[in-house]
Short mmCIF file of C-alpha atoms in Angstrom, two decimals:
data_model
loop_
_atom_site.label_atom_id
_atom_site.label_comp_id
_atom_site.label_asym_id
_atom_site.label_seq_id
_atom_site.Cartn_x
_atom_site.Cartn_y
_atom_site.Cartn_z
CA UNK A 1 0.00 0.00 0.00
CA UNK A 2 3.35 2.43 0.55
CA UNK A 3 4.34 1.46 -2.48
CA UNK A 4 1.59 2.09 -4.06
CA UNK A 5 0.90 5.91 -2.81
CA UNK A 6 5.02 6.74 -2.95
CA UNK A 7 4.30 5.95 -6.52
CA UNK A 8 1.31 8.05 -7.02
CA UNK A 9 2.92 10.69 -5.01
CA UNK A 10 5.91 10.36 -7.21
CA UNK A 11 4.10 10.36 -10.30
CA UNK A 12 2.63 13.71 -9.52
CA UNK A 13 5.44 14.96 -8.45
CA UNK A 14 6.34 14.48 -12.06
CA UNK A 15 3.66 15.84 -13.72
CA UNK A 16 3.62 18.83 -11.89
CA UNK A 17 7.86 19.62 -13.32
CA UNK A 18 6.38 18.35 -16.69
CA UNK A 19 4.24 20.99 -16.68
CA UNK A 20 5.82 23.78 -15.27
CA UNK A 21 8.88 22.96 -18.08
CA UNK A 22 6.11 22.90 -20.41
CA UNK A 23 5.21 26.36 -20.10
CA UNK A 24 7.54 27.96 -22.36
CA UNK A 25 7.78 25.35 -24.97
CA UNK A 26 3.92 25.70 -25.46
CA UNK A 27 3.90 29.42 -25.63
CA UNK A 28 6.38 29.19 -28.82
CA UNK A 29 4.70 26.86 -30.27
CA UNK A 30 1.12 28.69 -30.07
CA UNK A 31 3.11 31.93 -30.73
CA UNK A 32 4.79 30.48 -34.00
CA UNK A 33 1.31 28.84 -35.50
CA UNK A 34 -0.19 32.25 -34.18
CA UNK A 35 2.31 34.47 -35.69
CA UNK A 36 2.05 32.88 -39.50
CA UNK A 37 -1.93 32.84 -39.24
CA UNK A 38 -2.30 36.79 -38.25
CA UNK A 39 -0.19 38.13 -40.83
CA UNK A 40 -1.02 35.74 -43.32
CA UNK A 41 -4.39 36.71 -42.33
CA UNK A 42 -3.63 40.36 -42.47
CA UNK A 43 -2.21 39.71 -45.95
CA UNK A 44 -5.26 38.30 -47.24
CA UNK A 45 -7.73 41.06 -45.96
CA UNK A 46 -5.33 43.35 -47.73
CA UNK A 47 -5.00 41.31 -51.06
CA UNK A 48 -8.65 41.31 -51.58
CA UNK A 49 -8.45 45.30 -50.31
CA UNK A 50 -6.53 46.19 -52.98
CA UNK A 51 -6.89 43.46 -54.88
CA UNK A 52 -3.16 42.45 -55.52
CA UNK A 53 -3.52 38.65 -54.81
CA UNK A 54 -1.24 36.67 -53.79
CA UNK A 55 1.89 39.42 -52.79
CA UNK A 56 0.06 40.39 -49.29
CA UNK A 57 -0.77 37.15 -48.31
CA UNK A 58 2.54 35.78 -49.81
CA UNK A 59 4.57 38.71 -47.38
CA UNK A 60 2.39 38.19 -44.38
CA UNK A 61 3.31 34.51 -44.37
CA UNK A 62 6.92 35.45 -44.69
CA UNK A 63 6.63 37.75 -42.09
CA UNK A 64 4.84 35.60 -39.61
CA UNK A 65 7.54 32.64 -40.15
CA UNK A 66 9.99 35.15 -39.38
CA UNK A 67 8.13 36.38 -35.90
CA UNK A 68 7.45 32.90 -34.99
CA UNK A 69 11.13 31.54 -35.32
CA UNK A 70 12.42 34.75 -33.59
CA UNK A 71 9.98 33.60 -30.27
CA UNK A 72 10.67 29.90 -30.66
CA UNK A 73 14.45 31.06 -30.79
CA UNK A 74 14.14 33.69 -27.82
CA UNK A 75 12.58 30.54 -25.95
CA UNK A 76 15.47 27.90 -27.05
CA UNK A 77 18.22 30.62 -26.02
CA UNK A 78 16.48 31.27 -22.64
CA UNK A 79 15.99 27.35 -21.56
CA UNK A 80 19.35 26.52 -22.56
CA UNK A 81 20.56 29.32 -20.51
CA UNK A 82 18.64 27.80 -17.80
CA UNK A 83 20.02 24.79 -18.60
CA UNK A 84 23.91 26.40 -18.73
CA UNK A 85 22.66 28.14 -15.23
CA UNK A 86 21.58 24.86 -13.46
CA UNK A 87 24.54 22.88 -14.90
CA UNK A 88 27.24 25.31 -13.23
CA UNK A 89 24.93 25.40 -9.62
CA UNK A 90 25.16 21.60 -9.55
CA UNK A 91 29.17 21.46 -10.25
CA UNK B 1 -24.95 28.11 -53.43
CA UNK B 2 -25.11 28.66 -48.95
CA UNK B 3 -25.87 25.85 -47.03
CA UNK B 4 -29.39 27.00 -45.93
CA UNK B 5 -29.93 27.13 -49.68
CA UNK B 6 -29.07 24.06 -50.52
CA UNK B 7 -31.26 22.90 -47.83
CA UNK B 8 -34.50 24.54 -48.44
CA UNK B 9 -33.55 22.80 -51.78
CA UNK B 10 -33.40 19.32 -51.24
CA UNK B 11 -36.18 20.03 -48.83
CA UNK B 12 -34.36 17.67 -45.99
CA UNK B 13 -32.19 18.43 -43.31
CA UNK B 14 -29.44 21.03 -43.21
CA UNK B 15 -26.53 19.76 -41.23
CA UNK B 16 -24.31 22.93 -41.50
CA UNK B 17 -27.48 25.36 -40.83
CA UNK B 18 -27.59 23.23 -37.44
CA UNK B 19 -24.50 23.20 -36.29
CA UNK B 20 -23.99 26.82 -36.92
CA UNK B 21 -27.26 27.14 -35.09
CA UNK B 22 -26.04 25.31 -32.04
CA UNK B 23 -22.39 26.67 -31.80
CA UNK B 24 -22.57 30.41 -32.67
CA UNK B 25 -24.55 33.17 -30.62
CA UNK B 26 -28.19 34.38 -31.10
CA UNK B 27 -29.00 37.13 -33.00
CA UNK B 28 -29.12 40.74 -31.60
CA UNK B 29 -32.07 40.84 -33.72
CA UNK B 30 -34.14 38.89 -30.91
CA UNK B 31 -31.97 39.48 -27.65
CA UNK B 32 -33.16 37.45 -25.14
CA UNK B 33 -33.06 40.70 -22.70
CA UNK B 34 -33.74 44.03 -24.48
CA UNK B 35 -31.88 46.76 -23.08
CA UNK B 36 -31.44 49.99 -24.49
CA UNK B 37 -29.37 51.64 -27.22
CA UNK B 38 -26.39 53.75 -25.88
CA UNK B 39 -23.78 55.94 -28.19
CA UNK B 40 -24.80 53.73 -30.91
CA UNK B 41 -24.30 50.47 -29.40
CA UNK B 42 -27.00 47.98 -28.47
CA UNK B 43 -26.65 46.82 -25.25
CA UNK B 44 -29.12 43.55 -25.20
CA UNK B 45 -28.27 40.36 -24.06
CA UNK B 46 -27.60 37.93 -26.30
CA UNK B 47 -26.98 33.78 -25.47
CA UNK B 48 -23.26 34.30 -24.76
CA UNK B 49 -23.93 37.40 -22.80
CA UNK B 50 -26.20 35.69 -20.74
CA UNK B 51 -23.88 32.84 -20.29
CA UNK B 52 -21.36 34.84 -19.10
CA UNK B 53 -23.30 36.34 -16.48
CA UNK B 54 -24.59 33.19 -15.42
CA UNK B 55 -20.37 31.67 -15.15
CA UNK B 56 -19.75 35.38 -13.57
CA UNK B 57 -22.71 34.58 -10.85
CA UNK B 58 -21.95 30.80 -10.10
CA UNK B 59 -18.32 31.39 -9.96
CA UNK B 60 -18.25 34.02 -7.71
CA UNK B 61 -21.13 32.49 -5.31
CA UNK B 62 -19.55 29.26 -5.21
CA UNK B 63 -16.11 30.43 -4.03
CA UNK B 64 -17.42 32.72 -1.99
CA UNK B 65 -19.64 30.30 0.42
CA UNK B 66 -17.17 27.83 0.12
CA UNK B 67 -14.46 30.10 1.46
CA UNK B 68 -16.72 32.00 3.66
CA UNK B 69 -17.72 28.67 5.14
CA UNK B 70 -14.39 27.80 5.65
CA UNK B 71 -13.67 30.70 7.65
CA UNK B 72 -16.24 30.20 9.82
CA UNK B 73 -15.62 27.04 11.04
CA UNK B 74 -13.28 26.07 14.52
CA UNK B 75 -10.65 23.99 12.73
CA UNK B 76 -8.59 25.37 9.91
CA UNK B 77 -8.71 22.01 8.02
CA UNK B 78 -10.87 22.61 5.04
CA UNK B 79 -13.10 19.37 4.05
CA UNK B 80 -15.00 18.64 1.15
CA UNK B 81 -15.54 20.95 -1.37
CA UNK B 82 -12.71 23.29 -0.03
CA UNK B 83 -10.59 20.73 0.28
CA UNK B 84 -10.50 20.22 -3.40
CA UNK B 85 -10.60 24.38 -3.97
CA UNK B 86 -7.71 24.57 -2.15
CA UNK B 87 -5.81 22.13 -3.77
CA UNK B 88 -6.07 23.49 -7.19
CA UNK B 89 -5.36 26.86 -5.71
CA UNK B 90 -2.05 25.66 -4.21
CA UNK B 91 -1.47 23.54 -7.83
CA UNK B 92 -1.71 27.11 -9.75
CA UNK B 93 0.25 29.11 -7.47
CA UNK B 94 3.14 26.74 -7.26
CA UNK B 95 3.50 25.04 -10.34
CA UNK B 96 2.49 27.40 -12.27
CA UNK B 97 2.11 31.10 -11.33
CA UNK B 98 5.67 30.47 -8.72
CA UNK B 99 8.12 29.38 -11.83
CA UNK B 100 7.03 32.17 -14.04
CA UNK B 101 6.49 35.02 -12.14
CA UNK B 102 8.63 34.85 -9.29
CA UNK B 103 8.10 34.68 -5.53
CA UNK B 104 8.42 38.79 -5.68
CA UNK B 105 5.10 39.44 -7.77
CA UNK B 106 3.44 35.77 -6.94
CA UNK B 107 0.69 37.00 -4.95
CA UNK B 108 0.59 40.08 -7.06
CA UNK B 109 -0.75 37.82 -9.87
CA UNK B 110 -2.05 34.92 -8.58
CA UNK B 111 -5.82 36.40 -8.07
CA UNK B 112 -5.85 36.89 -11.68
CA UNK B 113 -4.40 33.59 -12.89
CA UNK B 114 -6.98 32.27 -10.54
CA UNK B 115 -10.01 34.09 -12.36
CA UNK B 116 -8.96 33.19 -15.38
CA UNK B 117 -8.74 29.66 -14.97
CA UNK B 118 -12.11 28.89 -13.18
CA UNK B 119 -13.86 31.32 -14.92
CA UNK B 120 -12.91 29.60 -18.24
CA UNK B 121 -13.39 26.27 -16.87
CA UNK B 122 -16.82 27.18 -15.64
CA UNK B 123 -17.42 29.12 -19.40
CA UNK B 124 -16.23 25.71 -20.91
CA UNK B 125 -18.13 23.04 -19.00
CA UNK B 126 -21.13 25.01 -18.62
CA UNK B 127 -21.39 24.46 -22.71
CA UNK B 128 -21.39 20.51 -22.42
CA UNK B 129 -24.49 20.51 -19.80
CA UNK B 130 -27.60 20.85 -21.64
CA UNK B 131 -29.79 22.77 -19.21
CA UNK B 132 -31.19 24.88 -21.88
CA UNK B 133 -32.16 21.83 -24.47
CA UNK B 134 -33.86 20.09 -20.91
CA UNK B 135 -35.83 23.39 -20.41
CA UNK B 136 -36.63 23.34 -24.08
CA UNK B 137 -38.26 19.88 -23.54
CA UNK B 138 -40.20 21.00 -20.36
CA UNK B 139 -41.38 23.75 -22.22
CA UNK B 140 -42.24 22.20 -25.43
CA UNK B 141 -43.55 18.54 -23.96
CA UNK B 142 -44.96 19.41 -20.33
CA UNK B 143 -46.31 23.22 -20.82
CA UNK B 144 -47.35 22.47 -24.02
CA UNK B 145 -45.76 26.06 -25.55
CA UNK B 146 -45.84 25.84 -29.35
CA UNK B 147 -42.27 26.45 -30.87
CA UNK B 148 -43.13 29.24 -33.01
CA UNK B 149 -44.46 31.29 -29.96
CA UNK B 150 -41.63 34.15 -30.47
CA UNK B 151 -42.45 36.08 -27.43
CA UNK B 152 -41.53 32.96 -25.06
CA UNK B 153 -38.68 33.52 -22.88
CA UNK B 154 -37.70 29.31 -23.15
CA UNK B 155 -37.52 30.05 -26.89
CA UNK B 156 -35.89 32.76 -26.84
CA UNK B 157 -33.12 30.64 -24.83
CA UNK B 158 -32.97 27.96 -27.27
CA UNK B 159 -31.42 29.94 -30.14
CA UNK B 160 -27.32 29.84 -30.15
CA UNK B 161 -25.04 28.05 -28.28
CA UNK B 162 -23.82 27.80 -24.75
CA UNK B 163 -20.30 27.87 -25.21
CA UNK B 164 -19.61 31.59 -24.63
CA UNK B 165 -15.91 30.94 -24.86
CA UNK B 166 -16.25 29.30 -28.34
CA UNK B 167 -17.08 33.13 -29.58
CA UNK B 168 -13.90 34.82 -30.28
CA UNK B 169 -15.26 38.08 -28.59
CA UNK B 170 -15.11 36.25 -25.74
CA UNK B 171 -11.65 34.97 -25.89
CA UNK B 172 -10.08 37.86 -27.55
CA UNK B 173 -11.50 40.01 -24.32
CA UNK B 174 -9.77 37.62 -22.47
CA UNK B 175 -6.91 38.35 -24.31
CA UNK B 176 -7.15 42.04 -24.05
CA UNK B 177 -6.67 41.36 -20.17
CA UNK B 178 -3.93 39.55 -20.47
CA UNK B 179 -2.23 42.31 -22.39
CA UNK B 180 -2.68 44.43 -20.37
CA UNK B 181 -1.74 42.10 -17.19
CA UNK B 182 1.85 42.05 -19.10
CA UNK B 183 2.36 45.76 -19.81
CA UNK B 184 1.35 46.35 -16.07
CA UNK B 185 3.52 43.57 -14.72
CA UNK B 186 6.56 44.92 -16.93
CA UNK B 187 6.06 48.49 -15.98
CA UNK B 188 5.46 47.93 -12.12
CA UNK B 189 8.82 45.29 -12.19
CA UNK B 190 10.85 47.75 -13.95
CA UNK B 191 9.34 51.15 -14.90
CA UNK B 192 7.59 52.27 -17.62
CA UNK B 193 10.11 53.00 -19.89
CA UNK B 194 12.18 50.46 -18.91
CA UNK B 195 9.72 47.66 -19.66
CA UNK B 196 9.61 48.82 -23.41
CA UNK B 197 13.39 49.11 -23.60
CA UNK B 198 13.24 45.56 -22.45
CA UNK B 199 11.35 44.37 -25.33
CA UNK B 200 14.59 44.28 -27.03
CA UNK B 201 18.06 42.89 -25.95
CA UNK B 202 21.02 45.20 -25.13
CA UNK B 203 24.26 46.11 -27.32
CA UNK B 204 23.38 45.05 -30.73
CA UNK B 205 24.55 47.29 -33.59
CA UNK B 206 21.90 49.69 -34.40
CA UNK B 207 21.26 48.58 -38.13
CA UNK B 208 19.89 45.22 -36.32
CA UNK B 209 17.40 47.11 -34.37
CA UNK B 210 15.54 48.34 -37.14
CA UNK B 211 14.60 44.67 -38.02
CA UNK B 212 14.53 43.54 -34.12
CA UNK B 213 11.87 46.49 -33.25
CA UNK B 214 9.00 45.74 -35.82
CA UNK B 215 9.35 42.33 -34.56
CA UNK B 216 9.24 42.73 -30.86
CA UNK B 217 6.28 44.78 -30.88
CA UNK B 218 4.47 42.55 -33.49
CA UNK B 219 5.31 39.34 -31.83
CA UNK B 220 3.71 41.80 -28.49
CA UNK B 221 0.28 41.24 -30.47
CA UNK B 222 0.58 37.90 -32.16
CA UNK B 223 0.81 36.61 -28.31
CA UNK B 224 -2.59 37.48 -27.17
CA UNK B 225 -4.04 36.71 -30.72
CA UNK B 226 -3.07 32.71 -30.50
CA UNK B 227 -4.63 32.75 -26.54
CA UNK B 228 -7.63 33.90 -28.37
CA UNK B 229 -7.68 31.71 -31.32
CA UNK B 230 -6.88 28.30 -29.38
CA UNK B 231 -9.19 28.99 -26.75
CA UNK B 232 -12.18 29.29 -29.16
CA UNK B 233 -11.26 27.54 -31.98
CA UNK B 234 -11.04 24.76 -29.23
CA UNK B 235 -14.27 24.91 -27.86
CA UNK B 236 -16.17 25.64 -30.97
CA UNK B 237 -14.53 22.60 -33.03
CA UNK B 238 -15.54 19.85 -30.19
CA UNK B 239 -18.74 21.06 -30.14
CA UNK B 240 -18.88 20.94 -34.22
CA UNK B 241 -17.59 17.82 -34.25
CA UNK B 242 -20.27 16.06 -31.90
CA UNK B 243 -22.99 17.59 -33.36
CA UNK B 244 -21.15 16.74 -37.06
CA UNK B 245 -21.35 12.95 -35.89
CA UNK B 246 -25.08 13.36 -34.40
CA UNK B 247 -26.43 14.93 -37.63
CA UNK B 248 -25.32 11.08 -39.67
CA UNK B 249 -28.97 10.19 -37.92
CA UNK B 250 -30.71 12.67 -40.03
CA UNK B 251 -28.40 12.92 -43.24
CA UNK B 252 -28.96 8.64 -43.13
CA UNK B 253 -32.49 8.59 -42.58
CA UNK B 254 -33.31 11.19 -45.42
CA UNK B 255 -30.72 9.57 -47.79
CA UNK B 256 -32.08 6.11 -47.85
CA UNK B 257 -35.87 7.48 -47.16
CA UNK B 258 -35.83 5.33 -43.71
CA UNK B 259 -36.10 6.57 -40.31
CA UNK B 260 -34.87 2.62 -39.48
CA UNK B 261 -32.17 2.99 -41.21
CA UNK B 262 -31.25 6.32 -38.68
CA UNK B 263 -31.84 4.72 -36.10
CA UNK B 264 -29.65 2.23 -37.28
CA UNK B 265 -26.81 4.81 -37.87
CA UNK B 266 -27.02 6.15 -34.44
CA UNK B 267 -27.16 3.44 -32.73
CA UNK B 268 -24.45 1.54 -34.16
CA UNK B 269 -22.30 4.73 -34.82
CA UNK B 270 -23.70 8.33 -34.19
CA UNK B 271 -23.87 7.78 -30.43
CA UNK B 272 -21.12 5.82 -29.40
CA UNK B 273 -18.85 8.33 -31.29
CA UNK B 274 -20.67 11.18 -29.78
CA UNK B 275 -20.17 9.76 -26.40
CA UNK B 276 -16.33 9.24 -26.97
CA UNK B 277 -15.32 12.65 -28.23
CA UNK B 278 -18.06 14.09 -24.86
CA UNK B 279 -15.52 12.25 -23.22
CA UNK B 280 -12.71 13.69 -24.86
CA UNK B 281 -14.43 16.89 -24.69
CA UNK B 282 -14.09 17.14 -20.71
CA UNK B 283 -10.09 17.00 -21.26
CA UNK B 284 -9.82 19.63 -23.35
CA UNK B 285 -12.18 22.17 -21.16
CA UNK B 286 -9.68 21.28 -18.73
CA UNK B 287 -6.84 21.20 -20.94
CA UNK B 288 -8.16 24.59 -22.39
CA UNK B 289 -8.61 26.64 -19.20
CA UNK B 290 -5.23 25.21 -18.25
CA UNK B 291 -2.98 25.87 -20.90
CA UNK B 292 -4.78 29.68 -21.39
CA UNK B 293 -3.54 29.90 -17.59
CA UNK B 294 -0.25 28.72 -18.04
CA UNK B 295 0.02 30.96 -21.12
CA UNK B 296 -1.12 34.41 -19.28
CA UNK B 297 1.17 33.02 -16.52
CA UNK B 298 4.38 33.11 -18.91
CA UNK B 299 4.20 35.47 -20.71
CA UNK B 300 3.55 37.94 -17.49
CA UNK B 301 6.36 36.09 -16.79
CA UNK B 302 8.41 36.96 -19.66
CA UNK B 303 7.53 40.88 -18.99
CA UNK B 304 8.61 40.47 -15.59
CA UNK B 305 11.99 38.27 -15.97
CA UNK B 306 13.76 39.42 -19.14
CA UNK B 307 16.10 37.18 -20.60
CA UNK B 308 18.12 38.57 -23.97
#
């Protein structure tokens, strides 16, 4: 029956560092899909605007890829600066 | 040719007019509470309005008697309900309010994490409990009130869907607030003009900042935007796709001229899908409230700690 609830206890335990790592890696994500279907979306409301299909839509996408992998990069650089920090405070 | 169209057409039944029926909100056209007209903007409630005030009312009552209860009583152990309250209060403040923010600002922010997260729990399971379609059938079955009476207040109720955070209004409101959660956290951490100096790192040559500054402040909006779009894009596509696999009992019935062989359909497949993705359906409103918490969370976060 110990074994049984150190396990549970464990496996929360677990779940709850899962999901506090999680945290930034989901808010890139969102933040890159996000990024490509605002401008791209901006792009189109502007291509049939002015009706110069496909060079808004085509520049929004580009646009939003580039915003996206700048926050998925800001969020690699800061976790494996984490990383860096926690390596050096555990020798 | 529009779906409603095609369905007055063929004279049968029109999936996509139901669906939309079912997910989106009632019409301003026939509010459900008339209220007046001010600076140009009409003010009556609508389904979603209505189900906000009702999340707004049973959130705040329910927290309140189950704290107030617990204050009241001789031993600070909380039981039952507040047992479980607590423990999801604790979960949000440590694992995920703590990490991000800091244990500087924690409480500062925890209140609001908190509101978020039941209130769009509440929003989201409120839409899978069909208290509406139950007084719909007490109203139509048991008081005997023809359908087409207009001036009902159960029919009124019956048009749009219950889901108020499937309406992008909603969500992007939602948003709005957590904007403006991160310009205040950023500003009170550091100073105004600080926190928008932090948007971008230190020491680059200037030629880079030209690029790096129409990014920043984009990426500053295309943040909020994806909270709104997942949240409601969420809720709205669980509900289409249950009512998607519901309307096979109709589309069968009329395509092969048989109510038997509808029955058949829903019986053998309709239903048991339905009942699967319900299923699935009470993850994701958890999953949904959660990860819209954990979102607000970081990025406040992100204003507060700045890493370049």
């Amino acid at each position: 029956m110990k074994i049984q609830s150190d396990f549970t206890a464990k496996s929360f335990q677990y779940l709850q560092k899962m999901i506090r790592e999680s945290g930034p890696a989901a808010s890139a994500s969102y933040t890159l899909i996000g990024a490509i279907i605002l401008l791209g979306g901006i792009g189109y409301v502007f291509d049939k605007w002015l009706e110069s299909s496909p060079w808004f839509l085509l520049g929004g996408l580009l646009l939003g890829l580039i915003v996206g992998f700048y926050e998925l990069a800001k969020t690699v650089w800061g976790m494996s600066e984490k990383g860096r920090k926690g390596e050096r405070e555990n020798g | 040719m529009s779906s409603i169209e095609h369905g007055q057409e063929t004279g049968g039944f029109d999936a996509g007019e139901v669906i939309i029926h079912h997910v989106s909100n009632s019409s301003i056209e026939h509010p459900i509470i008339h209220l007046p007209t001010i600076f140009g903007i009409d003010f009556s409630v609508t389904k979603h309005v209505l189900m906000l005030w009702i999340v707004a009312i049973f959130v705040f009552s329910v927290t309140t008697w189950a704290v107030r209860k617990y204050t009241k009583q001789d031993r600070p152990i909380p039981t039952g309900f507040m047992n479980a309250l607590e423990a999801v209060v604790l979960f949000i403040r440590n694992s995920i309010v703590l990490p991000n923010v800091g244990s500087k600002f924690v409480n500062s922010w925890t209140p609001l994490i908190l509101t978020f997260f039941f209130f769009i729990l509440t929003a989201n399971a409120i839409g899978m409990v069909p208290i509406f379609d139950v007084l719909g059938m007490i109203n139509r079955f048991i008081l005997q009130v023809p359908q087409s009476d207009s001036h009902n207040f159960i029919n009124n109720l019956l048009h749009g869907g219950t889901t108020s955070t499937g309406n992008y209004n909603v969500t992007s409101a939602l948003a709005i607030i957590t904007f403006t959660a991160i310009v205040i956290a950023g500003t009170k951490a550091h100073g105004f003009f600080t926190h928008w100096k932090n948007l971008v790192p230190k020491g680059l040559a200037w030629p880079v900042y030209i690029i790096l500054i129409p990014i920043e402040i984009i990426g500053m909006f295309v943040k909020p935007f994806a909270l709104t779009m997942r949240l409601a894009a969420n809720m709205t596509g669980g509900h289409i796709a249950i009512l998607a696999i519901l309307s096979f009992v109709f589309i069968f019935s009329g395509l092969f001229h048989s109510t038997l062989a509808g029955i058949g359909v829903g019986v053998l497949v309709s239903v048991p899908l339905a009942v699967g993705i319900s299923a699935l359906e009470i993850i994701v409103i958890m999953v949904q409230a959660y990860v819209f918490t954990m979102l607000s969370a970081v990025f406040i976060g992100m204003a507060i700690n700045v890493h370049h």
